[in-house]
C-alpha cells in the first residue's frame, strides 16, 4: 500500500449527500396556464356559478368604465383600471368565505367591492377625501395598498395570528407582476412557507409594470415558478378564464384552510387600459397587441361558453346589464356630490391620544379657518 | 422594621422582566425576531421567554426585518400585540418601509378603525466597541415619522416601566434600548417593579440652577457625570432625561430652562438634522426671553459611525459637555 493510498483510507467521511427537503416536483406549476372555458373541464363547472361569475364580470366591466369616466369628469384624482382583468378581481372575492380576509393592491377596487364594500367607500382613496374610506373589519378587507407587495407580509401575519387563535380563516393577498420583484414579495412567501400560514398569493400578471414589460422584470420560467424556491406550490392559470381562476383559487383556499399551507397562483391576464388615466400607453405598446387580447376577453370567453351550452338566456343577460347600470348610476350620482370635508379631522387618529404638539397645530389651523371665513364674509358684505 | 434586601439588577434584566410580565398579563403579547427564542436574543433580553411561554409566543423568525415587521402588522390587525426585536440599530433599516408606510399611519389612514399596537425594540447607540453597522443612533429617522412614539430609557427602573407602557400602548412604539446601558446596574426590586408615568413625560434627574443639560438614553449617565464634575467649576447643572422623544415633553423641558436660563442638548446622534436641532428650536421659540445664551448642542460628529478603536473621539463625553457649558456666555452680561 502506498502512502497516498494509506492517507486515502484515513480520509474523513464526506458530509451526507445533499437531499432536497421537499420534493420540488409536486410544487411545479403546469406548463400551460390552466383553462376551463372552451375545454372539456367546462362540462363539470356548476352552471349556477358560471352565471354568477358572468353577472359579476358584467358589473365589474361597467364599474371600470364608470370609474374611468369619473376621472375624466374630475371626480376621481386617479383611477388604475382593471379592465381586462375582471375575471381575477371577481374570482378572488368569490373564492373567499365571509370570515376570510382580502389584501388588495391599489388596482383591486373591483375585488374590494365584489367582497361587499360600498363602491363610494372603496374609492375615497382615489377621490382623495380620505385614504381608507371603508372599515376594514366590516368586510374583512385590508386597506388598498399603494406601496407594492407590502400588503403581502400583512396577509401572512394575519393568517398566522388567526391560526394561532384557532380560527378557521384564510387570507388572500393580491399583487401584480411588477410587485413580484419587490423584497416584500420574497419575504412574505418565505414567512408563509416557514409558518405554513393559511395564505393564498394571487399574482395578476397583466404584462406590464406601468410601462415595463415582464421580460425586463424577471428571468424566471414563470412567476408561478417563483413559489418552488420557498417550498410553496405554484399554480399557473389563464387569468381571463373566470371559471379557471375561480377553481384554482377555491382549491388553494381549501388547501390553506385544511392546514396545507400557502399557494402562489399566477394568473396570466392583460391590462387593456393604460396604467392609470395619467399614463400614455401608446409610448410602450401597440394596438395589435391589445387587439389580440380583446379576442381573449374575460367577459367574451364566459359569454361564449354560456351561450354555446345554452345556459345564457336573454333574461339573465338583461338582468346582469340592468344590475350593472343601476350600480353605475348610483355610483355616478353619489360621486357627483362633493364629499364633506372637515380639515380639523386631519389631526384625528394620528395617535390614540393627541399630543400637545398636535393640539397646538390644530389650534393654528382652527384660527386660519376662522380668519378665512371672516375674509369670505367680509368680501360678501 | 425589616428591609427587603434589594439586589442590583441590570437594565437587560429589567427589560426581560418587563417582557415576561407583559406576556403573563396578556396572552395577546407575542415576542418575535431573530434569535429571540432558543438563544434568548444576542443581548439575552428575551432569555427564558420561549421556554416559559412556548415558541409560538416567543418566535425565532426568518432573518428578514421587513418580513418580521410586516407580519407583525398582520398579527396586530388580528388582535395580537407583537413585540418585535430588531437585532441592532442598523439592522432595522430593511424594515423602514413597513414602519413608515404602514405601521406609523395605519391608525390615521383608517380613521382609527385599525390601530396597530406594535412595539419595535431597537438596541441602539455606540460605546460597546461594535464593528460597523452595530452602533448607530437612528432616532432622528423615527422622530421624523408622524404616528410613531419614540421612547428610550436611561435607568433600570425606567427600562421596566417604559417597556410595560410601550407594550400596553395602542399605538406603535419604537423602543430604543441604549446598548451600552444594558449592563448598567441599579438597585431595583424585580418583585415590586414600580410603574412609571405615561409615555411622553420627561424627568429631572438632577436639579441645578446654572444651566440645563437636555438629554436621553445613553447620554444621561454621561451628563450626570458632567454635572458632578461641573461643581468644581462652580456650575450647578440640572439634567433633564427626556425618556420620550415623541411625544415631546415641552412643559418639563421649558420649565427647567426658564429656571436656569441656559441649555445644552446632548446626544450621540449626529448634530446636523439630529434631535438636538428640533429641541433647540423648541426651547428657543418658547423660552427666548428667559435665555441668557443660545441653546448649544453637543452631538456626535456628522460622520458615518466610526470604527470602534476611534469611537471615543466621536461620542459626546464629559469634557466636550463642560466645554459647551463654558461657552454659555457667563461673562457676557454687563
PDB file of N, CA and C in Angstrom, chain A residues 216-261:
ATOM      1  N   UNK A 216     -38.466  42.469 -18.948  1.00  0.00           N
ATOM      2  CA  UNK A 216     -37.468  43.275 -18.236  1.00  0.00           C
ATOM      3  C   UNK A 216     -37.626  43.148 -16.722  1.00  0.00           C
ATOM      4  N   UNK A 217     -38.636  42.411 -16.299  1.00  0.00           N
ATOM      5  CA  UNK A 217     -38.944  42.297 -14.877  1.00  0.00           C
ATOM      6  C   UNK A 217     -38.337  41.044 -14.257  1.00  0.00           C
ATOM      7  N   UNK A 218     -38.273  39.973 -15.039  1.00  0.00           N
ATOM      8  CA  UNK A 218     -37.856  38.701 -14.455  1.00  0.00           C
ATOM      9  C   UNK A 218     -37.285  37.768 -15.520  1.00  0.00           C
ATOM     10  N   UNK A 219     -36.413  36.879 -15.067  1.00  0.00           N
ATOM     11  CA  UNK A 219     -35.913  35.826 -15.944  1.00  0.00           C
ATOM     12  C   UNK A 219     -36.448  34.468 -15.494  1.00  0.00           C
ATOM     13  N   UNK A 220     -37.413  34.496 -14.562  1.00  0.00           N
ATOM     14  CA  UNK A 220     -37.989  33.236 -14.068  1.00  0.00           C
ATOM     15  C   UNK A 220     -38.760  32.540 -15.189  1.00  0.00           C
ATOM     16  N   UNK A 221     -38.837  31.184 -15.164  1.00  0.00           N
ATOM     17  CA  UNK A 221     -39.600  30.459 -16.192  1.00  0.00           C
ATOM     18  C   UNK A 221     -41.047  30.963 -16.253  1.00  0.00           C
ATOM     19  N   UNK A 222     -41.626  31.211 -15.069  1.00  0.00           N
ATOM     20  CA  UNK A 222     -42.936  31.877 -14.956  1.00  0.00           C
ATOM     21  C   UNK A 222     -42.944  32.467 -13.555  1.00  0.00           C
ATOM     22  N   UNK A 223     -43.881  33.332 -13.279  1.00  0.00           N
ATOM     23  CA  UNK A 223     -43.950  33.885 -11.916  1.00  0.00           C
ATOM     24  C   UNK A 223     -44.399  32.811 -10.938  1.00  0.00           C
ATOM     25  N   UNK A 224     -45.198  31.858 -11.421  1.00  0.00           N
ATOM     26  CA  UNK A 224     -45.637  30.749 -10.565  1.00  0.00           C
ATOM     27  C   UNK A 224     -44.453  29.894 -10.115  1.00  0.00           C
ATOM     28  N   UNK A 225     -43.425  29.799 -10.971  1.00  0.00           N
ATOM     29  CA  UNK A 225     -42.238  29.026 -10.601  1.00  0.00           C
ATOM     30  C   UNK A 225     -41.525  29.614  -9.390  1.00  0.00           C
ATOM     31  N   UNK A 226     -41.699  30.911  -9.158  1.00  0.00           N
ATOM     32  CA  UNK A 226     -41.017  31.524  -8.010  1.00  0.00           C
ATOM     33  C   UNK A 226     -41.404  30.835  -6.704  1.00  0.00           C
ATOM     34  N   UNK A 227     -42.597  30.265  -6.654  1.00  0.00           N
ATOM     35  CA  UNK A 227     -43.077  29.612  -5.438  1.00  0.00           C
ATOM     36  C   UNK A 227     -42.163  28.461  -5.014  1.00  0.00           C
ATOM     37  N   UNK A 228     -41.645  27.746  -6.007  1.00  0.00           N
ATOM     38  CA  UNK A 228     -40.934  26.492  -5.741  1.00  0.00           C
ATOM     39  C   UNK A 228     -39.726  26.715  -4.826  1.00  0.00           C
ATOM     40  N   UNK A 229     -39.039  27.818  -5.020  1.00  0.00           N
ATOM     41  CA  UNK A 229     -37.859  28.124  -4.202  1.00  0.00           C
ATOM     42  C   UNK A 229     -38.168  28.267  -2.722  1.00  0.00           C
ATOM     43  N   UNK A 230     -39.416  28.541  -2.405  1.00  0.00           N
ATOM     44  CA  UNK A 230     -39.808  28.687  -0.998  1.00  0.00           C
ATOM     45  C   UNK A 230     -40.430  27.416  -0.442  1.00  0.00           C
ATOM     46  N   UNK A 231     -40.591  26.420  -1.294  1.00  0.00           N
ATOM     47  CA  UNK A 231     -41.277  25.207  -0.843  1.00  0.00           C
ATOM     48  C   UNK A 231     -42.781  25.373  -0.882  1.00  0.00           C
ATOM     49  N   UNK A 232     -43.239  26.248  -1.759  1.00  0.00           N
ATOM     50  CA  UNK A 232     -44.668  26.542  -1.887  1.00  0.00           C
ATOM     51  C   UNK A 232     -45.125  26.057  -3.263  1.00  0.00           C
ATOM     52  N   UNK A 233     -46.319  25.451  -3.357  1.00  0.00           N
ATOM     53  CA  UNK A 233     -46.801  25.079  -4.691  1.00  0.00           C
ATOM     54  C   UNK A 233     -47.151  26.309  -5.530  1.00  0.00           C
ATOM     55  N   UNK A 234     -46.771  26.273  -6.806  1.00  0.00           N
ATOM     56  CA  UNK A 234     -47.118  27.344  -7.738  1.00  0.00           C
ATOM     57  C   UNK A 234     -48.153  26.845  -8.723  1.00  0.00           C
ATOM     58  N   UNK A 235     -49.153  27.665  -9.003  1.00  0.00           N
ATOM     59  CA  UNK A 235     -50.174  27.294  -9.987  1.00  0.00           C
ATOM     60  C   UNK A 235     -50.230  28.364 -11.059  1.00  0.00           C
ATOM     61  N   UNK A 236     -50.337  27.930 -12.293  1.00  0.00           N
ATOM     62  CA  UNK A 236     -50.407  28.843 -13.423  1.00  0.00           C
ATOM     63  C   UNK A 236     -51.805  28.730 -14.010  1.00  0.00           C
ATOM     64  N   UNK A 237     -52.481  29.855 -14.173  1.00  0.00           N
ATOM     65  CA  UNK A 237     -53.867  29.808 -14.640  1.00  0.00           C
ATOM     66  C   UNK A 237     -54.109  30.929 -15.652  1.00  0.00           C
ATOM     67  N   UNK A 238     -55.014  30.651 -16.578  1.00  0.00           N
ATOM     68  CA  UNK A 238     -55.447  31.682 -17.527  1.00  0.00           C
ATOM     69  C   UNK A 238     -56.275  32.709 -16.758  1.00  0.00           C
ATOM     70  N   UNK A 239     -55.726  33.882 -16.589  1.00  0.00           N
ATOM     71  CA  UNK A 239     -56.375  34.907 -15.766  1.00  0.00           C
ATOM     72  C   UNK A 239     -57.605  35.518 -16.404  1.00  0.00           C
ATOM     73  N   UNK A 240     -57.873  35.213 -17.663  1.00  0.00           N
ATOM     74  CA  UNK A 240     -59.083  35.742 -18.303  1.00  0.00           C
ATOM     75  C   UNK A 240     -60.201  34.709 -18.335  1.00  0.00           C
ATOM     76  N   UNK A 241     -59.925  33.548 -17.806  1.00  0.00           N
ATOM     77  CA  UNK A 241     -60.896  32.460 -17.723  1.00  0.00           C
ATOM     78  C   UNK A 241     -61.443  32.448 -16.289  1.00  0.00           C
ATOM     79  N   UNK A 242     -62.587  33.098 -16.116  1.00  0.00           N
ATOM     80  CA  UNK A 242     -63.118  33.289 -14.761  1.00  0.00           C
ATOM     81  C   UNK A 242     -63.347  31.959 -14.053  1.00  0.00           C
ATOM     82  N   UNK A 243     -63.820  30.949 -14.808  1.00  0.00           N
ATOM     83  CA  UNK A 243     -64.089  29.640 -14.192  1.00  0.00           C
ATOM     84  C   UNK A 243     -62.791  28.992 -13.714  1.00  0.00           C
ATOM     85  N   UNK A 244     -61.729  29.137 -14.518  1.00  0.00           N
ATOM     86  CA  UNK A 244     -60.447  28.538 -14.145  1.00  0.00           C
ATOM     87  C   UNK A 244     -59.838  29.248 -12.935  1.00  0.00           C
ATOM     88  N   UNK A 245     -59.856  30.584 -12.955  1.00  0.00           N
ATOM     89  CA  UNK A 245     -59.284  31.324 -11.818  1.00  0.00           C
ATOM     90  C   UNK A 245     -60.057  30.984 -10.549  1.00  0.00           C
ATOM     91  N   UNK A 246     -61.387  30.940 -10.684  1.00  0.00           N
ATOM     92  CA  UNK A 246     -62.203  30.635  -9.510  1.00  0.00           C
ATOM     93  C   UNK A 246     -61.882  29.246  -8.976  1.00  0.00           C
ATOM     94  N   UNK A 247     -61.734  28.291  -9.870  1.00  0.00           N
ATOM     95  CA  UNK A 247     -61.458  26.913  -9.430  1.00  0.00           C
ATOM     96  C   UNK A 247     -60.095  26.811  -8.747  1.00  0.00           C
ATOM     97  N   UNK A 248     -59.087  27.406  -9.365  1.00  0.00           N
ATOM     98  CA  UNK A 248     -57.733  27.320  -8.806  1.00  0.00           C
ATOM     99  C   UNK A 248     -57.655  28.022  -7.452  1.00  0.00           C
ATOM    100  N   UNK A 249     -58.281  29.195  -7.362  1.00  0.00           N
ATOM    101  CA  UNK A 249     -58.246  29.923  -6.086  1.00  0.00           C
ATOM    102  C   UNK A 249     -59.049  29.193  -5.012  1.00  0.00           C
ATOM    103  N   UNK A 250     -60.196  28.642  -5.397  1.00  0.00           N
ATOM    104  CA  UNK A 250     -61.007  27.904  -4.424  1.00  0.00           C
ATOM    105  C   UNK A 250     -60.241  26.696  -3.888  1.00  0.00           C
ATOM    106  N   UNK A 251     -59.549  25.993  -4.789  1.00  0.00           N
ATOM    107  CA  UNK A 251     -58.707  24.865  -4.361  1.00  0.00           C
ATOM    108  C   UNK A 251     -57.626  25.327  -3.390  1.00  0.00           C
ATOM    109  N   UNK A 252     -56.970  26.442  -3.731  1.00  0.00           N
ATOM    110  CA  UNK A 252     -55.870  26.950  -2.901  1.00  0.00           C
ATOM    111  C   UNK A 252     -56.380  27.387  -1.533  1.00  0.00           C
ATOM    112  N   UNK A 253     -57.563  28.010  -1.506  1.00  0.00           N
ATOM    113  CA  UNK A 253     -58.153  28.456  -0.240  1.00  0.00           C
ATOM    114  C   UNK A 253     -58.500  27.233   0.617  1.00  0.00           C
ATOM    115  N   UNK A 254     -59.068  26.194  -0.016  1.00  0.00           N
ATOM    116  CA  UNK A 254     -59.422  24.984   0.724  1.00  0.00           C
ATOM    117  C   UNK A 254     -58.161  24.317   1.293  1.00  0.00           C
ATOM    118  N   UNK A 255     -57.134  24.242   0.447  1.00  0.00           N
ATOM    119  CA  UNK A 255     -55.848  23.658   0.846  1.00  0.00           C
ATOM    120  C   UNK A 255     -55.289  24.402   2.066  1.00  0.00           C
ATOM    121  N   UNK A 256     -55.349  25.724   2.022  1.00  0.00           N
ATOM    122  CA  UNK A 256     -54.839  26.536   3.143  1.00  0.00           C
ATOM    123  C   UNK A 256     -55.682  26.304   4.391  1.00  0.00           C
ATOM    124  N   UNK A 257     -56.990  26.263   4.211  1.00  0.00           N
ATOM    125  CA  UNK A 257     -57.890  26.089   5.361  1.00  0.00           C
ATOM    126  C   UNK A 257     -57.683  24.742   6.022  1.00  0.00           C
ATOM    127  N   UNK A 258     -57.346  23.739   5.212  1.00  0.00           N
ATOM    128  CA  UNK A 258     -57.149  22.389   5.757  1.00  0.00           C
ATOM    129  C   UNK A 258     -55.760  22.205   6.367  1.00  0.00           C
ATOM    130  N   UNK A 259     -54.992  23.283   6.419  1.00  0.00           N
ATOM    131  CA  UNK A 259     -53.677  23.196   7.057  1.00  0.00           C
ATOM    132  C   UNK A 259     -52.549  22.876   6.100  1.00  0.00           C
ATOM    133  N   UNK A 260     -52.816  22.959   4.803  1.00  0.00           N
ATOM    134  CA  UNK A 260     -51.802  22.623   3.796  1.00  0.00           C
ATOM    135  C   UNK A 260     -50.801  23.721   3.508  1.00  0.00           C
ATOM    136  N   UNK A 261     -51.016  24.905   4.092  1.00  0.00           N
ATOM    137  CA  UNK A 261     -50.081  26.000   3.886  1.00  0.00           C
ATOM    138  C   UNK A 261     -50.397  26.842   2.661  1.00  0.00           C
TER     139      UNK A 261
END
